Amino acid sequence: MPWVITRLCADCQDVACVKVCPVDCIYGLTVDDPSYRKMLFIQPEECINCAACEPECPWGAIFEDAAVPDIFKEDTEINAQVFQAHSKEEFTTTPEPILQHPTPEQIDANYKKWGYQK
Ligand code: SF4
Ligand code: SF4
């Protein structure tokens, strides 16, 4: 079962997950595409289900696919779709961070923004 990055990563990406993934299957898009949020994606066919990324994410954005909250279910498909929509050359495994070391208040505000209650 691959893991999934949800929209909780959008505009927050701090790339902590990228640093621990043993197979480099977490990617950022290097081209603008309004169909996708500014976030990272897990290539589901490359993910080896090691679970190393989940505890590293300060924003709580990563879930095993069977455990993705209902309000983020669409994100599972989006993680797969984006790799159909773009060629390998349009991704990077060394994305730049946007917002690092969030405070608990920032994390809470992000949950509220997306209507998520833990
Ligand atoms: S579960 Fe493991 S292999 Fe899959 S994205 Fe996370 S760190 Fe990478
Ligand atoms: S650690 Fe979480 S917020 Fe940071 S880039 Fe990865 S999924 Fe996004």
Short mmCIF file of N, CA and C and ligand atoms in Angstrom, two decimals:
data_model
loop_
_atom_site.label_atom_id
_atom_site.label_comp_id
_atom_site.label_asym_id
_atom_site.label_seq_id
_atom_site.Cartn_x
_atom_site.Cartn_y
_atom_site.Cartn_z
N MET A 1 0.85 -1.20 0.00
CA MET A 1 0.00 0.00 0.00
C MET A 1 0.89 1.25 0.00
N PRO A 2 0.81 2.06 -1.04
CA PRO A 2 1.64 3.26 -1.04
C PRO A 2 1.14 4.30 -0.05
N TRP A 3 2.00 5.22 0.29
CA TRP A 3 1.61 6.33 1.15
C TRP A 3 1.24 7.51 0.27
N VAL A 4 0.52 8.45 0.88
CA VAL A 4 -0.09 9.54 0.11
C VAL A 4 0.20 10.87 0.79
N ILE A 5 0.57 11.86 0.00
CA ILE A 5 0.68 13.23 0.54
C ILE A 5 -0.62 13.95 0.23
N THR A 6 -1.22 14.49 1.27
CA THR A 6 -2.50 15.20 1.11
C THR A 6 -2.26 16.70 0.95
N ARG A 7 -3.35 17.41 0.72
CA ARG A 7 -3.29 18.85 0.50
C ARG A 7 -2.81 19.63 1.72
N LEU A 8 -2.69 18.95 2.85
CA LEU A 8 -2.12 19.63 4.02
C LEU A 8 -0.68 20.08 3.76
N CYS A 9 -0.06 19.50 2.75
CA CYS A 9 1.30 19.90 2.35
C CYS A 9 1.31 21.18 1.51
N ALA A 10 0.17 21.53 0.91
CA ALA A 10 0.13 22.63 -0.06
C ALA A 10 0.61 23.94 0.55
N ASP A 11 1.54 24.57 -0.11
CA ASP A 11 2.14 25.84 0.30
C ASP A 11 2.88 25.74 1.63
N CYS A 12 3.07 24.53 2.12
CA CYS A 12 3.77 24.33 3.39
C CYS A 12 5.04 23.54 3.22
N GLN A 13 5.22 22.93 2.09
CA GLN A 13 6.24 21.89 1.95
C GLN A 13 7.56 22.30 2.59
N ASP A 14 8.01 21.50 3.52
CA ASP A 14 9.29 21.79 4.19
C ASP A 14 10.33 20.75 3.81
N VAL A 15 9.96 19.82 2.99
CA VAL A 15 10.81 18.79 2.39
C VAL A 15 11.44 17.81 3.39
N ALA A 16 10.98 17.80 4.63
CA ALA A 16 11.53 16.85 5.61
C ALA A 16 11.33 15.41 5.15
N CYS A 17 10.21 15.14 4.51
CA CYS A 17 9.91 13.78 4.05
C CYS A 17 10.90 13.32 2.99
N VAL A 18 11.26 14.23 2.11
CA VAL A 18 12.16 13.91 1.00
C VAL A 18 13.48 13.38 1.52
N LYS A 19 13.93 13.96 2.61
CA LYS A 19 15.26 13.63 3.13
C LYS A 19 15.34 12.21 3.69
N VAL A 20 14.20 11.63 4.05
CA VAL A 20 14.25 10.29 4.67
C VAL A 20 13.78 9.17 3.74
N CYS A 21 13.21 9.52 2.60
CA CYS A 21 12.68 8.47 1.72
C CYS A 21 13.84 7.66 1.11
N PRO A 22 13.91 6.37 1.39
CA PRO A 22 15.06 5.58 0.93
C PRO A 22 15.09 5.33 -0.56
N VAL A 23 13.96 5.53 -1.24
CA VAL A 23 13.93 5.24 -2.68
C VAL A 23 13.68 6.51 -3.53
N ASP A 24 13.72 7.67 -2.89
CA ASP A 24 13.54 8.95 -3.62
C ASP A 24 12.28 8.95 -4.47
N CYS A 25 11.16 8.56 -3.85
CA CYS A 25 9.90 8.53 -4.63
C CYS A 25 8.97 9.68 -4.27
N ILE A 26 9.51 10.72 -3.60
CA ILE A 26 8.70 11.91 -3.28
C ILE A 26 9.20 13.03 -4.18
N TYR A 27 8.26 13.59 -4.95
CA TYR A 27 8.64 14.52 -6.01
C TYR A 27 7.90 15.85 -5.90
N GLY A 28 8.57 16.87 -6.42
CA GLY A 28 7.92 18.16 -6.64
C GLY A 28 7.86 18.41 -8.13
N LEU A 29 6.79 19.09 -8.58
CA LEU A 29 6.66 19.47 -9.98
C LEU A 29 7.53 20.69 -10.24
N THR A 30 8.25 20.69 -11.34
CA THR A 30 9.11 21.84 -11.64
C THR A 30 8.46 22.79 -12.65
N VAL A 31 7.27 22.41 -13.13
CA VAL A 31 6.55 23.27 -14.09
C VAL A 31 5.24 23.73 -13.46
N ASP A 32 4.77 24.90 -13.88
CA ASP A 32 3.48 25.39 -13.37
C ASP A 32 2.35 24.63 -14.03
N ASP A 33 1.45 24.11 -13.22
CA ASP A 33 0.24 23.47 -13.73
C ASP A 33 -0.88 23.79 -12.76
N PRO A 34 -1.82 24.65 -13.18
CA PRO A 34 -2.88 25.09 -12.27
C PRO A 34 -3.78 23.95 -11.80
N SER A 35 -3.66 22.77 -12.41
CA SER A 35 -4.48 21.63 -11.98
C SER A 35 -3.99 21.05 -10.65
N TYR A 36 -2.77 21.41 -10.29
CA TYR A 36 -2.19 20.80 -9.08
C TYR A 36 -1.75 21.86 -8.09
N ARG A 37 -1.95 21.56 -6.83
CA ARG A 37 -1.52 22.47 -5.78
C ARG A 37 0.01 22.46 -5.69
N LYS A 38 0.54 23.52 -5.07
CA LYS A 38 1.99 23.61 -4.87
C LYS A 38 2.34 22.73 -3.67
N MET A 39 2.65 21.47 -3.95
CA MET A 39 2.90 20.50 -2.90
C MET A 39 3.76 19.37 -3.47
N LEU A 40 4.12 18.45 -2.63
CA LEU A 40 4.87 17.29 -3.10
C LEU A 40 3.94 16.10 -3.30
N PHE A 41 4.41 15.11 -4.07
CA PHE A 41 3.60 13.94 -4.40
C PHE A 41 4.44 12.68 -4.25
N ILE A 42 3.80 11.59 -3.83
CA ILE A 42 4.47 10.30 -3.74
C ILE A 42 4.11 9.48 -4.98
N GLN A 43 5.12 9.00 -5.68
CA GLN A 43 4.89 8.14 -6.85
C GLN A 43 4.44 6.78 -6.32
N PRO A 44 3.17 6.42 -6.49
CA PRO A 44 2.65 5.22 -5.82
C PRO A 44 3.31 3.92 -6.29
N GLU A 45 3.79 3.90 -7.52
CA GLU A 45 4.42 2.66 -8.01
C GLU A 45 5.85 2.50 -7.50
N GLU A 46 6.42 3.57 -7.00
CA GLU A 46 7.81 3.51 -6.50
C GLU A 46 7.88 3.39 -4.98
N CYS A 47 6.81 3.79 -4.30
CA CYS A 47 6.79 3.77 -2.83
C CYS A 47 6.88 2.32 -2.34
N ILE A 48 7.80 2.08 -1.40
CA ILE A 48 7.99 0.71 -0.89
C ILE A 48 7.32 0.50 0.45
N ASN A 49 6.47 1.47 0.85
CA ASN A 49 5.65 1.29 2.05
C ASN A 49 6.49 1.13 3.32
N CYS A 50 7.57 1.92 3.39
CA CYS A 50 8.46 1.79 4.56
C CYS A 50 7.99 2.64 5.74
N ALA A 51 7.13 3.64 5.48
CA ALA A 51 6.55 4.50 6.52
C ALA A 51 7.54 5.48 7.14
N ALA A 52 8.72 5.62 6.56
CA ALA A 52 9.71 6.53 7.14
C ALA A 52 9.30 7.99 7.05
N CYS A 53 8.54 8.33 6.03
CA CYS A 53 8.21 9.75 5.79
C CYS A 53 7.19 10.30 6.77
N GLU A 54 6.24 9.49 7.16
CA GLU A 54 5.09 9.99 7.93
C GLU A 54 5.48 10.72 9.22
N PRO A 55 6.34 10.14 10.06
CA PRO A 55 6.66 10.84 11.31
C PRO A 55 7.51 12.09 11.11
N GLU A 56 8.10 12.24 9.93
CA GLU A 56 8.95 13.41 9.67
C GLU A 56 8.14 14.64 9.29
N CYS A 57 6.88 14.44 8.91
CA CYS A 57 6.08 15.56 8.39
C CYS A 57 5.47 16.38 9.53
N PRO A 58 5.97 17.60 9.74
CA PRO A 58 5.45 18.40 10.85
C PRO A 58 4.00 18.83 10.64
N TRP A 59 3.54 18.81 9.38
CA TRP A 59 2.19 19.27 9.05
C TRP A 59 1.18 18.13 9.08
N GLY A 60 1.61 16.92 9.37
CA GLY A 60 0.68 15.79 9.43
C GLY A 60 0.02 15.50 8.11
N ALA A 61 0.75 15.71 7.02
CA ALA A 61 0.15 15.64 5.68
C ALA A 61 0.20 14.26 5.04
N ILE A 62 0.95 13.32 5.64
CA ILE A 62 1.18 12.04 4.97
C ILE A 62 0.40 10.92 5.66
N PHE A 63 -0.26 10.10 4.85
CA PHE A 63 -1.07 8.99 5.36
C PHE A 63 -0.83 7.76 4.50
N GLU A 64 -0.97 6.57 5.12
CA GLU A 64 -1.03 5.35 4.33
C GLU A 64 -2.32 5.41 3.52
N ASP A 65 -2.35 4.89 2.33
CA ASP A 65 -3.54 5.15 1.49
C ASP A 65 -4.84 4.63 2.12
N ALA A 66 -4.75 3.53 2.85
CA ALA A 66 -5.97 3.01 3.48
C ALA A 66 -6.46 3.90 4.63
N ALA A 67 -5.61 4.80 5.09
CA ALA A 67 -5.96 5.63 6.25
C ALA A 67 -6.14 7.11 5.90
N VAL A 68 -6.17 7.42 4.60
CA VAL A 68 -6.37 8.82 4.21
C VAL A 68 -7.75 9.27 4.68
N PRO A 69 -7.84 10.39 5.41
CA PRO A 69 -9.15 10.86 5.87
C PRO A 69 -10.11 11.09 4.70
N ASP A 70 -11.39 10.86 4.95
CA ASP A 70 -12.39 10.98 3.88
C ASP A 70 -12.30 12.30 3.13
N ILE A 71 -12.08 13.39 3.86
CA ILE A 71 -12.09 14.70 3.17
C ILE A 71 -10.88 14.88 2.25
N PHE A 72 -9.89 13.98 2.37
CA PHE A 72 -8.71 14.07 1.50
C PHE A 72 -8.63 12.91 0.51
N LYS A 73 -9.69 12.11 0.42
CA LYS A 73 -9.65 10.90 -0.43
C LYS A 73 -9.19 11.21 -1.86
N GLU A 74 -9.64 12.35 -2.37
CA GLU A 74 -9.30 12.74 -3.74
C GLU A 74 -7.78 12.84 -3.93
N ASP A 75 -7.07 13.15 -2.86
CA ASP A 75 -5.62 13.34 -2.97
C ASP A 75 -4.89 12.04 -3.30
N THR A 76 -5.47 10.90 -2.96
CA THR A 76 -4.84 9.62 -3.30
C THR A 76 -4.74 9.50 -4.82
N GLU A 77 -5.84 9.81 -5.50
CA GLU A 77 -5.87 9.75 -6.96
C GLU A 77 -4.96 10.82 -7.56
N ILE A 78 -4.93 11.98 -6.93
CA ILE A 78 -4.10 13.07 -7.45
C ILE A 78 -2.62 12.69 -7.40
N ASN A 79 -2.20 12.00 -6.35
CA ASN A 79 -0.79 11.56 -6.26
C ASN A 79 -0.42 10.64 -7.42
N ALA A 80 -1.38 9.86 -7.89
CA ALA A 80 -1.11 8.98 -9.03
C ALA A 80 -1.23 9.74 -10.35
N GLN A 81 -2.28 10.55 -10.45
CA GLN A 81 -2.59 11.27 -11.70
C GLN A 81 -1.46 12.18 -12.16
N VAL A 82 -0.86 12.87 -11.19
CA VAL A 82 0.15 13.87 -11.57
C VAL A 82 1.30 13.23 -12.33
N PHE A 83 1.57 11.95 -12.04
CA PHE A 83 2.68 11.27 -12.73
C PHE A 83 2.26 10.77 -14.11
N GLN A 84 0.95 10.74 -14.36
CA GLN A 84 0.47 10.45 -15.71
C GLN A 84 0.47 11.72 -16.54
N ALA A 85 0.20 12.84 -15.87
CA ALA A 85 0.03 14.11 -16.59
C ALA A 85 1.36 14.77 -16.97
N HIS A 86 2.42 14.38 -16.28
CA HIS A 86 3.71 15.03 -16.54
C HIS A 86 4.81 13.99 -16.73
N SER A 87 5.80 14.36 -17.54
CA SER A 87 6.92 13.45 -17.78
C SER A 87 7.90 13.50 -16.61
N LYS A 88 8.70 12.49 -16.50
CA LYS A 88 9.68 12.37 -15.41
C LYS A 88 10.59 13.60 -15.33
N GLU A 89 10.89 14.17 -16.49
CA GLU A 89 11.78 15.34 -16.54
C GLU A 89 11.17 16.57 -15.88
N GLU A 90 9.86 16.54 -15.67
CA GLU A 90 9.18 17.71 -15.09
C GLU A 90 9.05 17.63 -13.57
N PHE A 91 9.73 16.65 -12.98
CA PHE A 91 9.72 16.50 -11.53
C PHE A 91 11.14 16.62 -10.99
N THR A 92 11.20 16.95 -9.69
CA THR A 92 12.49 16.94 -9.01
C THR A 92 12.38 16.17 -7.70
N THR A 93 13.46 15.51 -7.34
CA THR A 93 13.50 14.86 -6.01
C THR A 93 14.28 15.73 -5.03
N THR A 94 14.61 16.96 -5.45
CA THR A 94 15.27 17.90 -4.55
C THR A 94 14.52 19.24 -4.56
N PRO A 95 13.23 19.22 -4.17
CA PRO A 95 12.45 20.46 -4.19
C PRO A 95 12.93 21.44 -3.12
N GLU A 96 12.65 22.71 -3.37
CA GLU A 96 13.00 23.76 -2.40
C GLU A 96 11.94 23.81 -1.30
N PRO A 97 12.36 24.04 -0.06
CA PRO A 97 11.35 24.20 1.00
C PRO A 97 10.59 25.52 0.86
N ILE A 98 9.34 25.53 1.32
CA ILE A 98 8.52 26.75 1.34
C ILE A 98 8.42 27.29 2.75
N LEU A 99 8.06 26.42 3.69
CA LEU A 99 7.85 26.90 5.06
C LEU A 99 8.32 25.81 6.03
N GLN A 100 9.39 26.09 6.74
CA GLN A 100 9.97 25.07 7.62
C GLN A 100 9.66 25.37 9.08
N HIS A 101 9.75 24.35 9.89
CA HIS A 101 9.60 24.45 11.35
C HIS A 101 8.33 25.21 11.76
N PRO A 102 7.17 24.73 11.34
CA PRO A 102 5.93 25.43 11.70
C PRO A 102 5.66 25.37 13.20
N THR A 103 4.97 26.40 13.70
CA THR A 103 4.55 26.41 15.09
C THR A 103 3.27 25.59 15.22
N PRO A 104 2.91 25.16 16.44
CA PRO A 104 1.64 24.44 16.61
C PRO A 104 0.46 25.27 16.12
N GLU A 105 0.53 26.60 16.28
CA GLU A 105 -0.57 27.46 15.81
C GLU A 105 -0.68 27.42 14.29
N GLN A 106 0.45 27.42 13.60
CA GLN A 106 0.42 27.35 12.13
C GLN A 106 -0.15 26.01 11.66
N ILE A 107 0.24 24.95 12.37
CA ILE A 107 -0.27 23.62 12.00
C ILE A 107 -1.78 23.55 12.20
N ASP A 108 -2.25 24.08 13.33
CA ASP A 108 -3.69 24.10 13.60
C ASP A 108 -4.43 24.92 12.55
N ALA A 109 -3.86 26.08 12.21
CA ALA A 109 -4.50 26.95 11.22
C ALA A 109 -4.60 26.24 9.87
N ASN A 110 -3.57 25.45 9.54
CA ASN A 110 -3.59 24.72 8.26
C ASN A 110 -4.67 23.63 8.28
N TYR A 111 -4.81 22.94 9.42
CA TYR A 111 -5.88 21.94 9.54
C TYR A 111 -7.24 22.61 9.31
N LYS A 112 -7.43 23.75 9.97
CA LYS A 112 -8.72 24.45 9.85
C LYS A 112 -8.97 24.90 8.42
N LYS A 113 -7.93 25.40 7.79
CA LYS A 113 -8.05 25.88 6.39
C LYS A 113 -8.63 24.79 5.48
N TRP A 114 -8.24 23.55 5.73
CA TRP A 114 -8.69 22.45 4.87
C TRP A 114 -9.85 21.66 5.50
N GLY A 115 -10.37 22.18 6.61
CA GLY A 115 -11.54 21.53 7.22
C GLY A 115 -11.24 20.20 7.88
N TYR A 116 -9.99 20.04 8.34
CA TYR A 116 -9.57 18.75 8.90
C TYR A 116 -9.57 18.82 10.42
N GLN A 117 -10.19 17.81 11.03
CA GLN A 117 -10.15 17.67 12.49
C GLN A 117 -9.51 16.33 12.81
N LYS A 118 -8.43 16.37 13.59
CA LYS A 118 -7.72 15.11 13.93
C LYS A 118 -8.56 14.27 14.87
S1 SF4 B 1 6.55 5.21 2.70
FE1 SF4 B 1 8.80 5.08 2.45
S2 SF4 B 1 9.08 4.72 0.29
FE2 SF4 B 1 6.99 5.47 0.52
S3 SF4 B 1 7.15 7.67 0.25
FE3 SF4 B 1 7.33 7.30 2.44
S4 SF4 B 1 9.55 7.17 2.82
FE4 SF4 B 1 9.24 6.92 0.60
S1 SF4 B 2 7.20 16.73 5.22
FE1 SF4 B 2 4.98 17.00 4.94
S2 SF4 B 2 4.66 19.20 4.55
FE2 SF4 B 2 6.86 18.73 4.33
S3 SF4 B 2 7.07 18.42 2.13
FE3 SF4 B 2 6.77 16.41 3.05
S4 SF4 B 2 4.55 16.06 2.96
FE4 SF4 B 2 4.88 18.22 2.57
#
